[in-house]
Amino acid sequence: KDALEIFDSVEETEQIIIQKMKILSYLELTDQFENLYNKVHKSPTVIKFYYELSNQYKEFIDYIEQNEPITDNSSVDDVIDYAYGLLKIGDYARVERVLKPYYDSPAYSNGSIIINYLFARQKQGKNVETQIKNKITESKYIQYGDLEKLGAYGVLENRQEMYRYLSKILKNEPIMKYNIDKWPIMEKYKNEEKYKTLMKRAPNLL
């Protein structure tokens, strides 16, 4: 509530609009979220955040393919966002195709690319345990952060380590629960009591 009041008092830039949309989405204030989007300038970034925050991933993918198609010149962040959208609609084969050149290239060591690529392969029935361990959890070359470790252990279904990292992340940065809760990797854990306890949302105070 305090953040919304602050954002309402300053110039409504693209970043301010996105922050307000995030807060309204996190608090599940759907009417206010829709009203805000309907009245603001709809830049490409705002449009994509709207589709993502409102869980309209088919529209998110369609918008990218029609307006900002992924090419060899696309940024890694754009590739990751696109692949994430494909994961959300369950198009695992296309995720694998999109991310494979980056996964195979020694120039890229992005944890999100590695985890999402291997998760997509796992969803197609392929065994990825060795690759996840070699690339992330037991890597001898790169020390990945807590978020990458959380995703990796989620793919491995190592609940002890997965919950340890989830607890650590939420203790240090509670707002991350809103992002993590949308991860396709977390879907298999959502009905578990430990997950629900850790991800319990604060009361709606607005």
mmCIF file of C-alpha atoms in Angstrom:
data_model
loop_
_atom_site.group_PDB
_atom_site.id
_atom_site.type_symbol
_atom_site.label_atom_id
_atom_site.label_comp_id
_atom_site.label_asym_id
_atom_site.label_seq_id
_atom_site.Cartn_x
_atom_site.Cartn_y
_atom_site.Cartn_z
ATOM 1 C CA LYS A 1 0.000 0.000 0.000
ATOM 2 C CA ASP A 2 2.811 2.417 0.904
ATOM 3 C CA ALA A 3 4.635 1.638 -2.334
ATOM 4 C CA LEU A 4 1.501 2.275 -4.413
ATOM 5 C CA GLU A 5 0.992 5.628 -2.714
ATOM 6 C CA ILE A 6 4.588 6.599 -3.473
ATOM 7 C CA PHE A 7 4.311 5.506 -7.105
ATOM 8 C CA ASP A 8 1.040 7.440 -7.469
ATOM 9 C CA SER A 9 2.817 10.622 -6.363
ATOM 10 C CA VAL A 10 5.580 10.579 -8.981
ATOM 11 C CA GLU A 11 5.720 10.886 -12.742
ATOM 12 C CA GLU A 12 4.179 7.845 -14.430
ATOM 13 C CA THR A 13 7.120 6.521 -16.410
ATOM 14 C CA GLU A 14 7.250 3.084 -17.997
ATOM 15 C CA GLN A 15 9.143 1.675 -15.019
ATOM 16 C CA ILE A 16 6.669 3.174 -12.545
ATOM 17 C CA ILE A 17 3.770 1.656 -14.497
ATOM 18 C CA ILE A 18 5.451 -1.755 -14.439
ATOM 19 C CA GLN A 19 6.114 -1.558 -10.698
ATOM 20 C CA LYS A 20 2.487 -0.644 -10.022
ATOM 21 C CA MET A 21 1.303 -3.474 -12.247
ATOM 22 C CA LYS A 22 3.527 -5.909 -10.353
ATOM 23 C CA ILE A 23 2.175 -4.847 -6.967
ATOM 24 C CA LEU A 24 -1.449 -5.028 -8.074
ATOM 25 C CA SER A 25 -0.834 -8.423 -9.645
ATOM 26 C CA TYR A 26 0.971 -9.778 -6.574
ATOM 27 C CA LEU A 27 -1.903 -8.630 -4.345
ATOM 28 C CA GLU A 28 -4.423 -10.108 -6.779
ATOM 29 C CA LEU A 29 -6.217 -6.768 -7.145
ATOM 30 C CA THR A 30 -7.482 -7.687 -10.587
ATOM 31 C CA ASP A 31 -9.852 -4.774 -11.169
ATOM 32 C CA GLN A 32 -7.249 -2.172 -10.245
ATOM 33 C CA PHE A 33 -4.658 -4.009 -12.326
ATOM 34 C CA GLU A 34 -6.914 -3.989 -15.399
ATOM 35 C CA ASN A 35 -7.951 -0.363 -14.858
ATOM 36 C CA LEU A 36 -4.321 0.723 -14.676
ATOM 37 C CA TYR A 37 -3.406 -1.125 -17.845
ATOM 38 C CA ASN A 38 -6.388 0.245 -19.743
ATOM 39 C CA LYS A 39 -5.416 3.852 -19.086
ATOM 40 C CA VAL A 40 -1.627 3.833 -19.517
ATOM 41 C CA HIS A 41 0.545 4.153 -22.608
ATOM 42 C CA LYS A 42 1.043 0.635 -23.917
ATOM 43 C CA SER A 43 4.698 0.383 -24.821
ATOM 44 C CA PRO A 44 5.982 -3.034 -25.940
ATOM 45 C CA THR A 45 7.513 -3.611 -22.500
ATOM 46 C CA VAL A 46 4.276 -2.736 -20.701
ATOM 47 C CA ILE A 47 2.277 -4.997 -23.023
ATOM 48 C CA LYS A 48 4.580 -7.959 -22.374
ATOM 49 C CA PHE A 49 4.502 -7.402 -18.617
ATOM 50 C CA TYR A 50 0.716 -7.205 -18.757
ATOM 51 C CA TYR A 51 0.440 -10.558 -20.512
ATOM 52 C CA GLU A 52 2.960 -12.144 -18.162
ATOM 53 C CA LEU A 53 1.511 -10.745 -14.936
ATOM 54 C CA SER A 54 -2.023 -11.709 -15.968
ATOM 55 C CA ASN A 55 -0.917 -15.239 -16.918
ATOM 56 C CA GLN A 56 -1.813 -14.774 -20.582
ATOM 57 C CA TYR A 57 1.196 -16.646 -21.884
ATOM 58 C CA LYS A 58 -0.295 -17.636 -25.221
ATOM 59 C CA GLU A 59 -0.856 -13.931 -25.927
ATOM 60 C CA PHE A 60 2.632 -13.199 -24.582
ATOM 61 C CA ILE A 61 4.171 -15.644 -27.065
ATOM 62 C CA ASP A 62 1.997 -14.417 -29.946
ATOM 63 C CA TYR A 63 2.986 -10.800 -29.249
ATOM 64 C CA ILE A 64 6.712 -11.609 -29.296
ATOM 65 C CA GLU A 65 6.460 -13.680 -32.468
ATOM 66 C CA GLN A 66 4.479 -10.997 -34.275
ATOM 67 C CA ASN A 67 6.369 -7.933 -33.048
ATOM 68 C CA GLU A 68 9.779 -8.938 -31.673
ATOM 69 C CA PRO A 69 10.642 -12.356 -33.109
ATOM 70 C CA ILE A 70 13.657 -14.084 -31.624
ATOM 71 C CA THR A 71 16.684 -14.001 -33.917
ATOM 72 C CA ASP A 72 20.429 -14.526 -33.614
ATOM 73 C CA ASN A 73 20.662 -10.847 -32.687
ATOM 74 C CA SER A 74 18.177 -11.055 -29.801
ATOM 75 C CA SER A 75 19.480 -10.430 -26.298
ATOM 76 C CA VAL A 76 19.898 -13.373 -23.943
ATOM 77 C CA ASP A 77 17.249 -11.840 -21.660
ATOM 78 C CA ASP A 78 14.753 -11.775 -24.528
ATOM 79 C CA VAL A 79 15.536 -15.403 -25.364
ATOM 80 C CA ILE A 80 15.048 -16.405 -21.718
ATOM 81 C CA ASP A 81 11.715 -14.540 -21.511
ATOM 82 C CA TYR A 82 10.495 -16.195 -24.695
ATOM 83 C CA ALA A 83 11.548 -19.661 -23.527
ATOM 84 C CA TYR A 84 9.841 -19.065 -20.186
ATOM 85 C CA GLY A 85 6.611 -18.205 -21.973
ATOM 86 C CA LEU A 86 6.905 -21.411 -23.995
ATOM 87 C CA LEU A 87 7.409 -23.390 -20.786
ATOM 88 C CA LYS A 88 4.259 -21.837 -19.352
ATOM 89 C CA ILE A 89 2.179 -23.023 -22.306
ATOM 90 C CA GLY A 90 3.807 -26.457 -22.226
ATOM 91 C CA ASP A 91 5.647 -26.281 -25.551
ATOM 92 C CA TYR A 92 8.692 -28.139 -24.266
ATOM 93 C CA ALA A 93 9.997 -29.244 -27.653
ATOM 94 C CA ARG A 94 10.174 -25.645 -28.835
ATOM 95 C CA VAL A 95 11.904 -24.579 -25.599
ATOM 96 C CA GLU A 96 14.546 -27.202 -26.291
ATOM 97 C CA ARG A 97 15.017 -26.005 -29.873
ATOM 98 C CA VAL A 98 15.237 -22.338 -28.898
ATOM 99 C CA LEU A 99 17.700 -22.843 -26.044
ATOM 100 C CA LYS A 100 19.893 -25.601 -27.497
ATOM 101 C CA PRO A 101 22.312 -23.254 -29.365
ATOM 102 C CA TYR A 102 22.898 -21.329 -26.131
ATOM 103 C CA TYR A 103 23.187 -24.450 -24.004
ATOM 104 C CA ASP A 104 25.718 -25.953 -26.425
ATOM 105 C CA SER A 105 27.812 -22.799 -26.714
ATOM 106 C CA PRO A 106 30.773 -22.487 -24.308
ATOM 107 C CA ALA A 107 30.264 -18.718 -24.447
ATOM 108 C CA TYR A 108 27.062 -18.987 -22.402
ATOM 109 C CA SER A 109 26.845 -20.124 -18.792
ATOM 110 C CA ASN A 110 23.498 -18.581 -17.912
ATOM 111 C CA GLY A 111 21.853 -20.650 -15.193
ATOM 112 C CA SER A 112 18.322 -19.904 -16.400
ATOM 113 C CA ILE A 113 19.126 -21.177 -19.887
ATOM 114 C CA ILE A 114 20.736 -24.353 -18.559
ATOM 115 C CA ILE A 115 17.924 -25.158 -16.122
ATOM 116 C CA ASN A 116 15.051 -24.337 -18.462
ATOM 117 C CA TYR A 117 16.659 -26.272 -21.313
ATOM 118 C CA LEU A 118 17.152 -29.360 -19.178
ATOM 119 C CA PHE A 119 13.731 -29.022 -17.553
ATOM 120 C CA ALA A 120 12.150 -28.940 -21.025
ATOM 121 C CA ARG A 121 14.054 -32.100 -21.926
ATOM 122 C CA GLN A 122 12.945 -33.761 -18.688
ATOM 123 C CA LYS A 123 9.310 -32.928 -19.466
ATOM 124 C CA GLN A 124 9.775 -34.829 -22.714
ATOM 125 C CA GLY A 125 10.851 -37.937 -20.825
ATOM 126 C CA LYS A 126 14.617 -37.485 -21.058
ATOM 127 C CA ASN A 127 16.972 -38.129 -18.150
ATOM 128 C CA VAL A 128 18.808 -34.925 -17.243
ATOM 129 C CA GLU A 129 20.095 -35.730 -13.763
ATOM 130 C CA THR A 130 23.753 -35.960 -14.736
ATOM 131 C CA GLN A 131 23.680 -32.723 -16.756
ATOM 132 C CA ILE A 132 21.975 -30.771 -13.966
ATOM 133 C CA LYS A 133 24.543 -31.953 -11.448
ATOM 134 C CA ASN A 134 27.515 -31.327 -13.742
ATOM 135 C CA LYS A 135 26.286 -27.937 -14.936
ATOM 136 C CA ILE A 136 24.754 -26.464 -11.761
ATOM 137 C CA THR A 137 24.680 -28.260 -8.416
ATOM 138 C CA GLU A 138 28.133 -29.845 -8.609
ATOM 139 C CA SER A 139 29.778 -27.529 -11.142
ATOM 140 C CA LYS A 140 33.548 -27.331 -10.787
ATOM 141 C CA TYR A 141 33.768 -24.118 -12.780
ATOM 142 C CA ILE A 142 30.913 -21.788 -11.814
ATOM 143 C CA GLN A 143 29.304 -21.125 -8.455
ATOM 144 C CA TYR A 144 25.656 -20.423 -9.210
ATOM 145 C CA GLY A 145 23.366 -18.439 -6.944
ATOM 146 C CA ASP A 146 20.534 -19.568 -4.706
ATOM 147 C CA LEU A 147 17.839 -19.115 -7.353
ATOM 148 C CA GLU A 148 19.690 -21.320 -9.823
ATOM 149 C CA LYS A 149 20.295 -23.923 -7.114
ATOM 150 C CA LEU A 150 16.596 -23.831 -6.206
ATOM 151 C CA GLY A 151 15.595 -24.453 -9.821
ATOM 152 C CA ALA A 152 18.181 -27.184 -10.276
ATOM 153 C CA TYR A 153 17.149 -29.082 -7.163
ATOM 154 C CA GLY A 154 13.539 -28.635 -8.217
ATOM 155 C CA VAL A 155 14.307 -30.400 -11.501
ATOM 156 C CA LEU A 156 16.192 -33.115 -9.612
ATOM 157 C CA GLU A 157 13.254 -33.500 -7.200
ATOM 158 C CA ASN A 158 15.718 -33.277 -4.325
ATOM 159 C CA ARG A 159 13.200 -31.915 -1.851
ATOM 160 C CA GLN A 160 15.591 -31.508 1.041
ATOM 161 C CA GLU A 161 17.891 -29.180 -0.876
ATOM 162 C CA MET A 162 15.072 -27.546 -2.830
ATOM 163 C CA TYR A 163 13.231 -26.544 0.340
ATOM 164 C CA ARG A 164 16.455 -25.457 2.003
ATOM 165 C CA TYR A 165 17.149 -22.997 -0.797
ATOM 166 C CA LEU A 166 13.509 -21.901 -1.009
ATOM 167 C CA SER A 167 13.483 -21.141 2.715
ATOM 168 C CA LYS A 168 16.787 -19.264 2.484
ATOM 169 C CA ILE A 169 15.634 -17.148 -0.464
ATOM 170 C CA LEU A 170 12.298 -16.206 1.093
ATOM 171 C CA LYS A 171 13.950 -15.329 4.396
ATOM 172 C CA ASN A 172 16.318 -12.915 2.655
ATOM 173 C CA GLU A 173 13.918 -11.592 0.015
ATOM 174 C CA PRO A 174 10.266 -12.432 0.790
ATOM 175 C CA ILE A 175 8.894 -10.744 -2.337
ATOM 176 C CA MET A 176 10.583 -13.404 -4.476
ATOM 177 C CA LYS A 177 7.752 -15.787 -3.577
ATOM 178 C CA TYR A 178 5.577 -14.089 -6.191
ATOM 179 C CA ASN A 179 8.072 -14.891 -8.940
ATOM 180 C CA ILE A 180 9.015 -18.356 -7.739
ATOM 181 C CA ASP A 181 5.384 -19.392 -7.348
ATOM 182 C CA LYS A 182 4.941 -18.979 -11.121
ATOM 183 C CA TRP A 183 7.912 -21.130 -12.094
ATOM 184 C CA PRO A 184 6.838 -24.205 -14.093
ATOM 185 C CA ILE A 185 9.444 -26.177 -12.139
ATOM 186 C CA MET A 186 7.504 -25.501 -8.926
ATOM 187 C CA GLU A 187 4.200 -26.879 -10.208
ATOM 188 C CA LYS A 188 4.841 -30.402 -8.881
ATOM 189 C CA TYR A 189 5.381 -29.066 -5.358
ATOM 190 C CA LYS A 190 2.409 -26.725 -4.985
ATOM 191 C CA ASN A 191 0.191 -29.235 -3.183
ATOM 192 C CA GLU A 192 2.853 -30.130 -0.641
ATOM 193 C CA GLU A 193 2.303 -28.730 2.853
ATOM 194 C CA LYS A 194 5.874 -27.543 3.237
ATOM 195 C CA TYR A 195 5.652 -25.582 -0.006
ATOM 196 C CA LYS A 196 2.313 -24.032 0.949
ATOM 197 C CA THR A 197 3.618 -23.068 4.379
ATOM 198 C CA LEU A 198 6.715 -21.369 2.964
ATOM 199 C CA MET A 199 4.782 -19.616 0.209
ATOM 200 C CA LYS A 200 1.835 -18.531 2.352
ATOM 201 C CA ARG A 201 0.758 -15.087 1.259
ATOM 202 C CA ALA A 202 0.236 -12.152 3.563
ATOM 203 C CA PRO A 203 -3.358 -10.971 4.080
ATOM 204 C CA ASN A 204 -4.684 -8.527 1.516
ATOM 205 C CA LEU A 205 -4.328 -5.221 3.335
ATOM 206 C CA LEU A 206 -5.690 -2.941 0.613
#
